[in-house]
Each structure stands twice: as structure tokens, then as C-alpha cells.
XYZ file of C-alpha atoms in Angstrom:
697
model
C 11.977 -25.770 -1.876
C 11.716 -27.229 -5.390
C 13.345 -25.060 -8.077
C 13.250 -25.854 -11.890
C 16.406 -28.058 -12.749
C 18.606 -26.542 -15.558
C 20.125 -28.881 -17.618
C 23.346 -29.379 -19.321
C 23.471 -28.986 -22.985
C 20.053 -30.633 -23.118
C 21.093 -33.676 -21.282
C 19.500 -35.087 -18.051
C 22.419 -33.810 -15.926
C 21.281 -30.657 -13.949
C 23.529 -27.606 -14.322
C 24.065 -27.650 -10.700
C 26.580 -30.078 -10.637
C 29.044 -28.212 -12.461
C 29.399 -26.170 -9.441
C 29.508 -29.092 -7.349
C 32.463 -30.505 -9.300
C 34.426 -27.636 -9.589
C 33.629 -26.986 -5.808
C 35.046 -30.536 -5.018
C 38.163 -30.126 -7.305
C 39.386 -26.985 -5.748
C 38.368 -28.106 -2.063
C 40.652 -31.547 -2.680
C 43.145 -29.759 -4.108
C 43.501 -27.175 -0.819
C 43.283 -29.871 1.393
C 46.164 -32.485 -0.220
C 48.167 -29.630 -1.438
C 48.309 -28.027 1.959
C 48.919 -31.816 3.945
C 51.398 -32.391 1.208
C 54.056 -29.789 2.625
C 52.919 -30.474 6.463
C 55.686 -32.617 7.582
C 58.210 -30.994 6.092
C 56.692 -27.798 7.366
C 57.029 -29.307 11.240
C 60.734 -30.210 10.359
C 62.238 -27.245 8.676
C 59.943 -24.605 10.073
C 59.553 -25.352 13.775
C 62.510 -27.737 13.960
C 60.697 -30.487 15.319
C 62.229 -33.850 15.233
C 60.950 -36.684 12.809
C 58.626 -38.342 15.646
C 57.190 -35.338 16.778
C 56.585 -34.238 13.191
C 54.964 -37.272 12.275
C 52.831 -37.701 15.359
C 51.245 -33.998 14.757
C 50.891 -34.957 11.164
C 48.657 -38.273 11.854
C 46.838 -36.334 14.915
C 45.540 -33.781 12.344
C 44.670 -36.429 9.698
C 42.931 -38.685 12.392
C 40.706 -35.403 13.331
C 39.945 -34.695 9.567
C 38.556 -38.351 9.373
C 36.494 -38.223 12.934
C 34.736 -34.836 12.250
C 32.946 -36.113 9.376
C 30.463 -37.373 11.914
C 30.064 -34.297 13.120
C 29.228 -33.097 9.731
C 26.970 -35.605 8.915
C 24.425 -34.816 12.326
C 24.727 -31.416 11.699
C 23.337 -31.711 7.856
C 20.849 -34.800 8.728
C 19.402 -33.377 12.051
C 19.758 -29.528 11.827
C 21.111 -27.301 8.959
C 20.801 -29.291 6.192
C 23.684 -30.356 3.690
C 23.416 -26.853 1.850
C 23.877 -24.985 5.131
C 26.463 -27.127 6.836
C 28.521 -26.916 3.347
C 28.491 -23.043 3.542
C 29.279 -22.495 7.457
C 31.679 -25.306 7.320
C 33.712 -23.902 4.219
C 33.731 -20.547 5.896
C 35.246 -22.262 8.958
C 37.514 -24.171 6.663
C 38.874 -20.918 4.881
C 39.431 -19.167 8.001
C 41.363 -22.192 9.103
C 43.831 -22.020 5.773
C 44.081 -18.179 6.301
C 45.119 -18.722 10.128
C 47.427 -21.425 9.174
C 49.089 -19.225 5.874
C 49.649 -16.234 8.261
C 51.313 -18.482 10.911
C 53.831 -19.638 8.314
C 55.065 -15.888 7.859
C 58.717 -15.976 9.588
C 58.739 -12.463 10.563
C 55.640 -12.757 12.756
C 56.165 -13.353 16.315
C 58.339 -15.812 17.559
C 58.122 -19.710 17.464
C 55.303 -20.042 19.918
C 53.344 -17.685 17.991
C 53.711 -19.675 14.459
C 52.902 -23.027 16.736
C 49.717 -21.612 18.136
C 48.225 -19.825 14.732
C 49.165 -23.096 13.056
C 47.374 -25.594 15.379
C 44.445 -23.363 15.517
C 44.463 -23.227 11.699
C 44.905 -27.058 11.614
C 41.982 -27.633 13.811
C 39.563 -25.689 11.819
C 40.710 -27.134 8.710
C 39.968 -30.553 9.804
C 36.534 -29.288 11.202
C 35.986 -27.843 7.761
C 37.225 -30.755 5.653
C 35.855 -33.599 7.662
C 32.463 -31.769 8.534
C 31.807 -31.022 4.555
C 33.061 -34.706 3.597
C 29.821 -36.415 3.908
C 27.740 -33.655 2.668
C 29.191 -32.842 -0.904
C 28.873 -36.140 -2.668
C 25.359 -36.694 -0.989
C 24.204 -32.924 -2.275
C 25.459 -33.428 -5.172
C 23.178 -36.926 -5.621
C 20.387 -34.858 -4.454
C 20.158 -32.860 -7.736
C 19.040 -35.776 -9.975
C 15.625 -36.888 -10.253
C 14.794 -40.403 -9.313
C 14.419 -41.419 -13.111
C 17.937 -40.737 -13.542
C 20.087 -42.779 -11.974
C 22.573 -43.700 -14.458
C 23.306 -40.054 -14.746
C 23.791 -39.756 -11.142
C 26.266 -42.948 -11.248
C 28.403 -41.174 -13.937
C 28.055 -38.501 -11.709
C 30.035 -39.862 -9.379
C 32.670 -41.422 -11.447
C 33.141 -37.584 -12.329
C 33.127 -36.648 -8.843
C 35.804 -39.065 -7.833
C 37.819 -37.663 -11.068
C 37.738 -34.592 -9.660
C 38.853 -35.385 -6.340
C 41.805 -37.478 -7.759
C 42.557 -34.646 -10.364
C 42.778 -32.045 -7.345
C 44.927 -34.213 -5.178
C 47.246 -35.105 -8.296
C 48.023 -31.568 -9.326
C 48.102 -30.288 -5.720
C 50.531 -32.706 -4.383
C 52.830 -31.718 -7.557
C 52.090 -27.978 -7.616
C 52.450 -27.104 -3.904
C 55.946 -28.472 -2.927
C 57.194 -26.669 -5.974
C 55.917 -23.448 -4.448
C 57.604 -24.162 -1.306
C 60.989 -25.466 -2.209
C 61.509 -23.607 -5.664
C 60.256 -20.303 -4.466
C 62.239 -18.396 -1.999
C 60.544 -15.788 0.586
C 61.816 -14.458 4.023
C 65.263 -16.144 2.851
C 64.070 -19.435 3.031
C 61.604 -21.856 1.787
C 58.196 -20.199 1.339
C 55.872 -21.905 3.377
C 53.397 -19.119 3.725
C 53.249 -19.103 -0.176
C 52.565 -23.159 -0.029
C 49.791 -22.596 2.521
C 48.494 -19.438 0.501
C 47.832 -20.939 -2.527
C 45.780 -24.006 -1.004
C 43.451 -20.910 0.993
C 42.785 -19.112 -2.116
C 41.805 -22.253 -3.874
C 39.505 -22.854 -1.005
C 38.035 -19.314 -1.085
C 37.192 -20.131 -4.845
C 35.621 -23.414 -3.898
C 33.447 -21.526 -1.529
C 32.545 -18.569 -3.933
C 32.046 -21.195 -6.767
C 29.610 -23.408 -4.500
C 27.676 -20.065 -3.394
C 27.758 -18.901 -7.149
C 25.428 -21.722 -8.131
C 22.716 -21.376 -4.977
C 19.810 -20.466 -7.329
C 20.462 -23.948 -8.930
C 20.260 -26.535 -5.944
C 17.529 -28.752 -5.004
C 17.883 -28.365 -1.422
C 16.264 -31.170 0.673
C 15.498 -30.336 4.281
C 17.133 -32.034 7.440
C 15.323 -35.488 7.886
C 16.997 -37.057 10.954
C 20.237 -38.860 11.179
C 19.972 -42.459 10.864
C 23.423 -42.633 12.397
C 22.170 -41.211 15.756
C 19.283 -43.604 15.275
C 21.779 -46.377 15.103
C 23.438 -45.581 17.863
C 20.551 -45.180 20.319
C 19.229 -48.353 19.255
C 22.483 -50.265 19.802
C 22.779 -48.539 23.349
C 19.423 -49.216 24.567
C 19.827 -53.105 23.631
C 22.817 -53.151 25.415
C 21.389 -51.296 28.509
C 18.273 -53.530 28.181
C 20.125 -56.633 28.283
C 22.480 -55.741 31.063
C 19.380 -54.923 33.290
C 17.636 -58.494 32.503
C 20.625 -60.654 33.289
C 17.982 -63.231 35.060
C 18.343 -66.740 34.025
C 14.316 -66.702 34.570
C 14.004 -64.005 31.350
C 14.219 -66.261 28.165
C 16.985 -65.837 25.614
C 16.402 -63.631 22.390
C 17.824 -64.868 19.003
C 20.339 -61.829 18.838
C 21.428 -59.195 21.338
C 19.710 -56.179 19.373
C 16.472 -58.261 19.826
C 16.604 -56.833 22.980
C 15.821 -53.106 21.709
C 12.572 -54.363 20.514
C 10.675 -52.848 23.487
C 11.390 -49.378 21.737
C 12.401 -49.622 18.372
C 10.526 -51.078 15.296
C 11.651 -54.690 13.848
C 12.505 -52.942 10.345
C 15.241 -50.841 12.278
C 16.511 -53.512 14.446
C 16.868 -55.793 11.272
C 18.564 -53.265 9.420
C 21.352 -52.620 12.374
C 22.065 -56.248 12.277
C 22.784 -56.378 8.915
C 25.228 -53.141 9.762
C 26.564 -54.792 12.665
C 27.850 -57.905 10.528
C 29.762 -55.651 8.438
C 31.156 -53.309 10.961
C 32.336 -56.367 12.830
C 34.641 -56.910 9.749
C 35.560 -53.305 9.782
C 37.760 -54.077 13.060
C 41.041 -54.997 11.650
C 40.841 -52.338 8.434
C 42.484 -49.480 10.486
C 46.006 -51.259 10.066
C 45.775 -50.681 6.196
C 45.291 -46.893 6.483
C 48.144 -46.876 9.581
C 50.705 -47.734 6.527
C 48.823 -46.023 3.977
C 48.631 -42.114 5.242
C 52.385 -42.548 6.074
C 53.295 -41.577 2.464
C 52.761 -38.355 3.637
C 55.072 -38.331 6.648
C 57.624 -41.456 7.184
C 57.750 -41.941 3.300
C 58.315 -38.419 2.673
C 61.016 -37.923 5.811
C 62.707 -40.851 3.803
C 63.014 -38.917 0.133
C 64.704 -36.242 2.173
C 67.648 -38.553 2.894
C 67.697 -39.727 -1.043
C 69.072 -38.603 -4.050
C 66.203 -36.537 -5.951
C 68.183 -35.519 -9.475
C 66.320 -36.992 -12.406
C 68.545 -35.374 -14.955
C 66.056 -32.999 -16.341
C 64.517 -32.284 -13.053
C 65.170 -32.385 -9.787
C 62.019 -33.625 -8.021
C 61.393 -32.232 -4.321
C 60.986 -34.950 -1.346
C 57.020 -34.062 -0.896
C 56.378 -34.421 -4.627
C 56.912 -38.024 -4.511
C 53.285 -38.272 -3.106
C 51.858 -37.125 -6.378
C 52.273 -40.712 -7.912
C 49.599 -42.170 -5.673
C 46.590 -40.076 -7.148
C 48.197 -40.655 -10.557
C 48.630 -44.566 -9.928
C 44.743 -44.716 -8.650
C 43.837 -43.061 -11.902
C 46.158 -45.603 -14.007
C 45.144 -48.772 -12.080
C 41.512 -48.066 -11.908
C 40.738 -49.022 -15.492
C 43.578 -51.843 -15.958
C 41.992 -53.437 -12.864
C 38.311 -52.782 -13.963
C 38.435 -53.952 -17.263
C 41.882 -56.561 -17.839
C 43.041 -57.708 -14.477
C 39.818 -58.479 -12.823
C 38.000 -60.464 -15.729
C 41.219 -62.156 -16.472
C 41.094 -63.650 -13.217
C 37.282 -64.770 -13.489
C 38.768 -66.203 -16.925
C 40.883 -68.561 -14.943
C 37.943 -69.833 -12.946
C 39.343 -68.341 -9.819
C 36.736 -66.781 -7.016
C 38.364 -63.634 -6.187
C 35.889 -62.245 -4.003
C 35.994 -58.834 -2.135
C 37.471 -60.263 0.845
C 39.889 -61.748 -1.147
C 40.797 -58.671 -3.089
C 40.520 -56.675 0.145
C 43.383 -59.221 1.896
C 45.540 -59.017 -1.139
C 45.599 -54.999 -1.045
C 46.866 -55.789 2.571
C 49.315 -57.828 1.505
C 50.530 -55.381 -1.126
C 50.483 -52.704 1.320
C 53.055 -54.842 3.762
C 54.984 -55.371 0.845
C 55.453 -52.100 0.392
C 56.613 -51.049 3.629
C 58.927 -54.190 3.495
C 60.598 -52.377 0.264
C 60.873 -49.400 2.345
C 62.626 -50.970 5.068
C 65.167 -52.283 2.675
C 65.739 -49.046 1.255
C 65.981 -47.343 4.831
C 68.477 -49.565 5.467
C 70.589 -48.675 2.134
C 70.080 -44.952 3.063
C 71.472 -45.633 6.798
C 74.526 -46.911 5.262
C 76.016 -43.029 4.130
C 74.715 -41.682 7.723
C 77.140 -40.775 10.569
C 77.532 -43.360 13.122
C 75.172 -43.128 16.129
C 76.913 -42.140 19.313
C 76.480 -43.124 22.676
C 77.497 -41.796 26.238
C 81.545 -41.595 26.195
C 81.851 -41.867 22.825
C 83.386 -39.332 20.335
C 84.185 -39.278 16.839
C 87.840 -37.904 15.500
C 89.505 -37.232 11.823
C 92.554 -35.530 10.863
C 93.147 -32.985 7.940
C 96.607 -32.668 7.127
C 97.344 -28.999 5.354
C 100.836 -28.749 5.831
C 103.457 -29.771 2.898
C 104.573 -33.042 4.398
C 103.323 -36.372 6.107
C 102.428 -36.251 9.610
C 102.088 -38.700 12.353
C 99.351 -38.162 14.751
C 99.364 -39.811 18.152
C 96.485 -39.377 21.153
C 98.046 -40.608 24.519
C 96.327 -43.768 25.343
C 94.308 -44.140 22.237
C 95.326 -46.929 19.505
C 94.448 -44.693 16.463
C 96.158 -43.265 13.524
C 98.820 -45.975 12.936
C 99.709 -44.689 9.586
C 101.136 -40.927 8.720
C 98.487 -38.770 7.345
C 99.779 -37.742 3.793
C 99.385 -33.994 2.889
C 95.823 -32.978 1.531
C 94.908 -36.623 1.884
C 91.328 -37.464 1.588
C 90.373 -38.433 5.084
C 89.583 -41.775 6.181
C 86.556 -42.658 7.980
C 85.986 -40.866 11.361
C 87.773 -42.887 14.261
C 85.926 -43.734 17.381
C 87.512 -42.289 20.764
C 86.452 -43.894 23.989
C 86.445 -41.429 26.568
C 86.161 -41.631 30.304
C 83.462 -39.363 31.516
C 81.411 -36.591 29.707
C 84.198 -34.898 28.492
C 88.430 -35.746 28.744
C 91.367 -33.498 28.024
C 93.267 -35.509 25.594
C 97.160 -35.016 24.783
C 98.063 -34.780 21.109
C 101.578 -35.948 20.116
C 102.680 -34.523 16.087
C 105.858 -35.966 14.632
C 106.581 -33.635 11.263
C 110.329 -33.918 9.918
C 111.596 -35.086 12.724
C 110.062 -32.813 14.971
C 107.980 -33.431 17.905
C 104.964 -31.111 18.992
C 102.349 -31.668 21.654
C 99.121 -30.389 22.196
C 96.202 -30.879 24.741
C 92.455 -30.277 23.860
C 89.442 -31.321 25.393
C 87.013 -33.471 23.976
C 83.383 -34.144 24.995
C 81.250 -37.098 24.502
C 78.654 -37.620 21.577
C 80.324 -35.103 19.398
C 82.187 -34.984 16.064
C 85.903 -33.182 15.573
C 88.684 -32.522 12.832
C 92.006 -32.018 14.003
C 93.373 -29.701 11.636
C 97.374 -29.693 11.137
C 98.874 -27.076 9.326
C 102.430 -25.010 8.987
C 102.378 -21.273 10.638
C 105.110 -19.153 10.611
C 107.633 -21.795 10.229
C 106.354 -24.202 12.849
C 103.836 -26.929 12.878
C 100.236 -25.816 14.685
C 96.892 -27.510 14.866
C 93.357 -26.602 15.734
C 90.518 -28.763 16.488
C 87.091 -27.923 15.298
C 83.723 -29.308 15.556
C 82.119 -30.879 12.656
C 78.484 -31.901 11.882
C 77.197 -35.014 14.261
C 74.484 -35.763 11.195
C 73.513 -34.749 8.182
C 71.963 -31.858 6.961
C 68.182 -32.054 7.008
C 65.810 -32.127 3.779
C 68.390 -32.844 1.272
C 70.322 -29.901 1.991
C 74.382 -29.529 1.591
C 76.562 -28.219 4.447
C 79.820 -26.443 3.449
C 82.206 -24.752 5.667
C 85.679 -22.705 4.738
C 89.100 -22.918 6.335
C 91.328 -19.683 5.406
C 94.943 -20.824 4.946
C 95.895 -17.410 3.506
C 97.562 -14.951 5.699
C 94.728 -12.179 5.172
C 91.045 -12.331 6.040
C 88.597 -12.923 2.976
C 85.103 -12.338 2.306
C 83.398 -15.248 0.471
C 80.287 -15.031 -1.537
C 78.622 -18.321 -2.377
C 75.736 -16.887 -4.094
C 73.764 -13.478 -4.014
C 72.582 -13.903 -0.864
C 75.327 -15.724 1.194
C 78.046 -13.975 2.279
C 80.677 -15.541 4.713
C 83.767 -13.858 6.534
C 86.810 -16.401 7.269
C 89.449 -14.934 9.737
C 93.265 -15.399 8.712
C 95.448 -18.133 9.340
C 93.285 -21.488 9.311
C 90.404 -19.916 11.072
C 87.158 -22.005 10.343
C 83.903 -20.729 9.451
C 80.306 -22.202 10.309
C 78.833 -24.691 8.353
C 76.188 -22.877 5.937
C 73.153 -24.989 4.355
C 72.777 -24.733 0.657
C 70.321 -26.342 -1.812
C 72.069 -29.013 -3.928
C 73.554 -27.222 -7.039
C 76.757 -26.418 -8.749
C 78.548 -23.323 -7.402
C 81.066 -21.660 -9.749
C 80.138 -18.309 -9.644
C 81.061 -17.196 -6.230
C 83.608 -14.432 -5.032
C 86.456 -14.307 -2.590
C 87.386 -10.820 -1.610
C 90.773 -9.982 0.024
C 92.862 -6.773 0.219
C 94.304 -7.728 -2.804
C 91.222 -7.716 -4.548
C 88.262 -10.002 -5.839
C 88.683 -13.245 -7.189
C 86.239 -15.671 -8.894
C 85.498 -18.813 -6.147
C 84.391 -22.103 -7.565
C 83.171 -24.855 -5.352
C 81.610 -27.230 -7.869
C 78.467 -29.632 -6.956
C 77.453 -29.766 -3.453
C 75.411 -33.049 -3.421
C 72.394 -34.016 -1.312
C 72.946 -34.582 2.148
C 76.553 -34.328 2.293
C 78.819 -32.114 3.956
C 82.060 -30.414 2.816
C 85.225 -28.447 4.163
C 86.766 -26.114 1.597
C 90.285 -25.140 2.162
C 91.458 -21.952 0.626
C 94.941 -22.656 0.122
C 96.345 -19.873 -2.105
C 95.481 -16.942 -4.643
C 97.713 -17.741 -8.140
C 97.092 -16.323 -11.483
C 94.119 -14.271 -10.490
C 92.055 -17.126 -9.463
C 91.559 -18.822 -5.867
C 92.831 -22.385 -5.028
C 90.882 -24.450 -3.094
C 90.862 -28.290 -1.811
C 87.516 -29.697 -0.920
C 87.000 -32.483 1.142
C 83.694 -34.703 1.680
C 83.201 -35.060 5.342
C 79.919 -36.882 5.212
C 78.751 -38.522 2.116
C 76.119 -37.660 -0.024
C 72.721 -39.403 -0.501
C 73.490 -41.933 -3.116
C 70.324 -43.821 -2.907
C 67.845 -42.662 -5.933
C 64.473 -41.277 -4.954
C 63.285 -43.500 -7.863
C 63.789 -46.324 -5.706
C 60.328 -45.437 -3.890
C 58.710 -46.250 -7.125
C 58.130 -49.945 -6.460
C 56.696 -49.133 -2.919
C 54.172 -46.140 -4.281
C 53.357 -49.070 -7.062
C 52.697 -51.886 -4.397
C 50.601 -49.370 -2.018
C 48.768 -47.606 -4.833
C 47.486 -51.176 -5.980
C 46.820 -52.218 -2.621
C 44.482 -49.256 -2.189
C 42.656 -49.906 -5.370
C 41.967 -53.545 -4.141
C 41.142 -52.504 -0.874
C 39.540 -49.345 -0.604
C 37.318 -49.424 -4.086
C 36.286 -53.043 -3.231
C 36.020 -52.384 0.751
C 33.703 -49.626 0.033
C 31.484 -51.314 -2.807
C 31.292 -54.648 -0.722
C 30.401 -52.920 2.447
C 27.570 -50.752 0.610
C 26.274 -54.000 -1.070
C 25.916 -55.733 2.366
C 23.515 -52.673 3.784
C 20.164 -51.763 3.473
C 19.781 -48.342 1.374
C 18.705 -46.429 4.634
C 22.364 -47.466 6.413
C 24.723 -46.359 3.538
C 25.679 -43.446 5.760
C 26.098 -45.786 8.922
C 28.785 -47.754 6.984
C 30.511 -44.119 5.119
C 31.183 -42.969 8.585
C 32.185 -46.394 10.044
C 34.496 -46.958 7.087
C 36.104 -43.331 7.626
C 36.352 -43.761 11.249
C 38.879 -46.729 10.064
C 41.027 -44.053 8.704
C 40.895 -42.222 11.704
C 42.007 -44.898 13.900
C 44.751 -46.011 11.889
C 46.343 -42.680 12.009
C 46.032 -42.534 15.775
C 47.803 -46.055 15.731
C 50.520 -44.454 14.057
C 50.792 -41.200 16.161
C 50.800 -43.599 19.310
C 53.630 -45.863 17.787
C 55.680 -42.436 16.835
C 55.666 -40.989 20.401
C 55.289 -43.832 22.636
C 57.624 -46.635 20.970
C 60.643 -44.521 18.998
C 62.807 -46.868 17.107
C 65.158 -46.932 14.256
C 62.917 -46.147 11.184
C 63.824 -49.483 9.358
C 62.676 -51.058 12.259
C 59.566 -49.197 12.478
C 58.571 -50.342 8.824
C 59.526 -53.887 9.543
C 56.935 -53.531 12.788
C 54.149 -52.275 10.504
C 54.667 -54.614 7.660
C 54.473 -57.691 10.472
C 51.459 -56.123 12.215
C 49.651 -55.619 8.923
C 50.613 -59.504 7.748
C 49.068 -60.353 11.060
C 46.169 -58.518 10.815
C 45.333 -59.666 7.437
C 45.529 -63.481 8.518
C 43.002 -62.109 11.232
C 40.774 -60.641 8.613
C 40.921 -63.460 6.205
C 39.521 -66.011 8.928
C 36.830 -63.462 9.817
C 36.103 -63.168 6.089
C 35.963 -66.730 5.657
C 33.087 -67.152 8.151
C 31.350 -64.244 6.827
C 28.325 -65.204 4.477
C 27.651 -62.622 2.121
C 24.189 -61.747 1.640
C 21.293 -59.402 0.041
C 19.800 -57.079 2.046
C 16.391 -56.954 0.073
C 16.541 -60.926 0.555
C 17.057 -60.351 4.604
C 14.274 -57.872 4.747
C 11.705 -60.631 3.014
C 12.761 -62.955 5.530
C 12.531 -60.656 8.434
C 9.057 -59.517 7.143
C 8.141 -63.250 6.916
C 9.301 -64.179 10.071
C 7.501 -61.052 11.682
C 4.336 -62.461 9.875
C 4.664 -65.978 11.243
C 5.261 -64.743 14.638
C 2.468 -63.044 14.897
C 0.078 -66.088 16.027
C 2.261 -66.385 18.896
C 2.041 -63.151 20.127
C -0.646 -63.809 23.008
C 1.255 -66.139 24.452
C 4.209 -63.961 24.503
C 2.441 -61.297 26.292
C 1.418 -63.859 28.686
C 4.896 -64.772 29.575
C 5.794 -61.323 29.925
C 3.083 -60.629 32.580
C 3.937 -63.525 34.582
C 7.921 -62.247 34.668
């Protein structure tokens, strides 16, 4: 039903578009904010490994780009755009609410959390994907035909709202996750709850403008017609494989018995462009890893920027920020400058350049990953273990292990331990004979060592004699940039330690060791040590990103606790700022690849087929994410090697795409339609002869 369109401030812009733009901003905030923390949610909350977390993240992303086809069919063939947006937005909101409830730690066990989260993600994917092709088209429907310039500016504002929502949410949501604590840990319930609230707001705003919208009825889905036409052409061609049957100019001409010449001609134009889409998923396979592999890489880096400590999943905000910066730079300066230099920078070349930039970004990511690995613990294989010595006695100690050529020099008292030494065992575990030489005395101890384990041999004086303990150390860096600390109590009385207001540790006397505690990176100088003699201040200093520490309580004197701190695992020494070049490259690549690719494909198709190309474009994103899922699960490898693999694959695909583009001839769809009409007109004179031939066959 036609309704009188209210205008914005006397302009030609319908008032209804204000509701649509606000709705899109809130929806994009909701989607990108939730997705920004998703990988770390799998890693920290479910305790999945990096490969499984990456695989599920990309399975969700792929589903979000497969479902737009469902939304388009619902809108064009059944419900219309308005009702489709309403119904699928309700599904979207329900998915968000289920996802938020599933992130409450006290609600059931892990199986309950996983089921709720997966159901929520499925509904979110159905909702966000389903409304994706409808909202922008519905906004375009609000304009009268003569207001084409206003419609064009609306789409620019619409795209700006998408990037603004993405930019703000990818910066804010990780703060809600990491800087706000609830239930004693990172507040994922809040990090998912705020995007859920924004999606509720998006739905309310959209419904509030209901009386202002121009609502067009369903007019049939052209995508279904295209698929039916292609299917019929293939089926008809397979039925008529006889050599006696005359060949036709194009394989789609075999659909002429059922479909019009105009539709077949338009499908021919579309298939030419869709053929060029075949290599494109590889770009998206790299691009969408910003939220998975690159975020996981950021967790192993130093995030201290002096005035602000960045959360690892916050680095994703650089992409929408750089996109907003690069678009005017490229359009107003870079492309005109290239044209002034008389270089023919065609859309195909722009897209190929975007692929190269994305490949270079992953090459840089591989180099950074190699540098990060320098502070990692060595990877152990079967029948291998690591060991070191902590000498807490007052004099040097010579340590000897039977049949092992280790520790050639005496270990000095409270000497910062050297790198771990590798132990080669004769089985899954082995009993080893340790000999300690101290001030002319020789003492022997036996300890059982297991393979793929890390140990510290603690040597100390007790009751006038030398003694030792073999304690287990961490085998890998703490996850998510946390710091790990444990305490050894060198006093003759039990102690209770308070590191901060929420962390309490009890350590027994006589060099007993506590379990490791995971803490946020910070300076901890306000702790307390409570003993039988009283309460004393405890200063630990800086506990840095990704480091592991052993703190030995040695003495209490002058009303203070004396401690000795050693670094078991080195802190993350590669700064997160080193990710900036790879974000610059891949964002520049996106501008040259994505925006150019969409504009080019639209220019090469008739007006009635643009929705088909949009569906094809979205499906390339889905296929790219599916490829990452397969690599993460089927071919696990060192992370730097995986980055190199994707770099090589994209460069190879870029070469293939360039060759395909070289032989591609750009056309004007209107010219092709005119030629098709002339061809059809000229062929009418031979129609009687064609009918006769068909009758004979």
C-alpha cells in the first residue's frame, strides 16, 4: 500500500530512512561486537584449543554468509522485505539472548554452556544473514524513482553506519569482556549482553518507523529463476547429446525451449562474472582471520601502549577505522594520481593488487609469529623432559644426574636459573638418581620424571642439612596474555598470602610450593603475607604478559617480607604495535578488492540480475571461511607455517585470477541487450526452417 512519504527537513530524503540507518548501526554493533570476543570466548570459557576455536569461529562466519540466500528467497517470494526483516530480527534477538545466558558460568556445566552457545550462534547466523540482503534494498525502496542522487547518497550513509557500528563495537566490547569482572573472571555475559541489547534496540527502532515505510509486495525471486534456467539448460543438454542434433552457440541456449531469450541473455552476462568469482574465496579466507588467528597472535604479544593497555581482541577495530580513512584517500588521491601517470589501472588489476596486499599482510604475520615463538617453551616429543635447578641454599651446589651430562658448573645461591636443560628418558617415565655436592658433603636423592613434563629441582637447607624437592613447572605460556605466579615458602611457619582483594593463597612451611595462580598483567605491590607473627606487606612488582614466575619467601625482617623472584617463562617481548603493518596492508587490500569487485560486478550485469551477483559475492565469503575451517581441523601445523601456506595459496590464486582477467572483456550490459535484440530480430526470418529441422529430428 502506498503511503504519503514524510521528508527530512524539507529535503527529498524520506523520514523512514532515519529509522533504517539507526537500525543498521545497532545491528552491525550487535554483530561485530559479539563476533569480536568470540574466539577468546571459545579459548578461555570453553577451554578449547586454538584450532577448534578457529574452526568453530569460521563455521559461524561461513553460516552468516550462506543464510542471505534464504533471506532473499523469503523476502522476494513469500513475505516481502519488511516482514522478513521483522521476523528474522526476532530470531536474531532470541539467538543473542540465548548466547548471553550461555555465557553465565554458574548456569549448568560446560555441556549446557556449549549447547546454549551453539544454538544461539545458529539463530544469530540465521538472523544476521537473513536480513543482510533485505535492509539495504528496503532502504532503496523508500525513494521515489526520480530521486536517484538522494538514493545514491543514502547508500553512502548506510555504508558509513555499518563501519561506524563495527568500529565502535570492536573497541568497546573487548573492554566489557576484559576490564569488567563478573563471577570472578572475564565478563563474557556482559560482552554478549550489550550486543543483545543493541539488537533489541535495532528491532524496536525498525518497528517504530513502520507507519512511514513504503512496503513493496513480493515480486518473485530472480535467483531462483536463474538457478532453474541453468538447471534446465544443463538437463536439456545432457538429454540431447546425439551428434545429429545441431550445436548451439552457448550452453545456456539449451534453455530456450522453456525460458525467454531476454532471461537467457541476462543469465549469460551473470555467468561470465560468476566465473571470475571462482578464485575470490581465497581472499576472504585470509581476510576473516583477523578475528581468529590474528587475535590469537595478539594474545601472545605485549599490549602495553604506555597510556593504555589494549585487549588482544581490540586490535580488530583497526580494520573499520582504516577503511574509513582509506576510502577517501584512494578515491580522491591515489586512483586519480595513477590515472595522471597514464596507467591503465583496471578493476581486475585493482582486485589483483588487493590480493597481493593481503598476501603480504600474512607474510608479515608469519615473520611476527616466528619472533613470538622465540620466548615460547620448547615443544617436547615423547621421551623428553625439561629440568632446571633453583639453589635456595647459602652456598654453591654441584648437581649431577646419573648417566646425564648436565649442569657442568656449580649452581650459585639464588642464581637466576639458566635455560631449561633437556632430559632424554628411556620410556614414558624414568627414575633418576640425583647427587648433590655441598661444602664437601654428598647427598643422593631419587625422583621419577615423566615424559613431556617440565621440572624445577629446588635445593635448600633444612635442619642443618641439605635437602631438595622436584616440583612441576608450566609446560607452556599462560594463555591470553595472563601472568602465572607460584610461591615457595622458605619460612619455618605456614603463610597465607593475599595478592589482591580476591586472590588468597595458603603455602605450607619448609619450602613447600603453591600451585600457579593466573593474574592479569599488572604491578602487584599491595599484597599481604599473614603469619603467626603477624601481617606484613608483600611486594611482587610487575607480573608481565605471558610470563611465569616463582617467588620465594626467604625471610621476614624490619617489618617486611623479603622475597626472591625468578622468571620461569619469559614475558611476551614482541609489541602488539607490530601488528599495525599487517592491518594496514589487509585493509588497503580490502578497499582495492572488495569495493572495486562489487562495483565491477554490478557494472557487468543487467539491473535485474544485481541481486544474483550480490548472492554470489556473499557466497565467496562463505566458501573462504569454510576453507579456513578445513585447514584448521584437517591440517594442523605450526602457526607461522599456516600463515606462509595461506600467503602462497593467495599468490597462486592471484596469478590464476589475473590470467582469467586478462582474457575477460568488459562489456556494457545495455549494449549486450541491444545486440541480443538485433540478433533475435535477424533470426526471425529463418524461424520456419528451424521449425522444420526440429520436426525431422
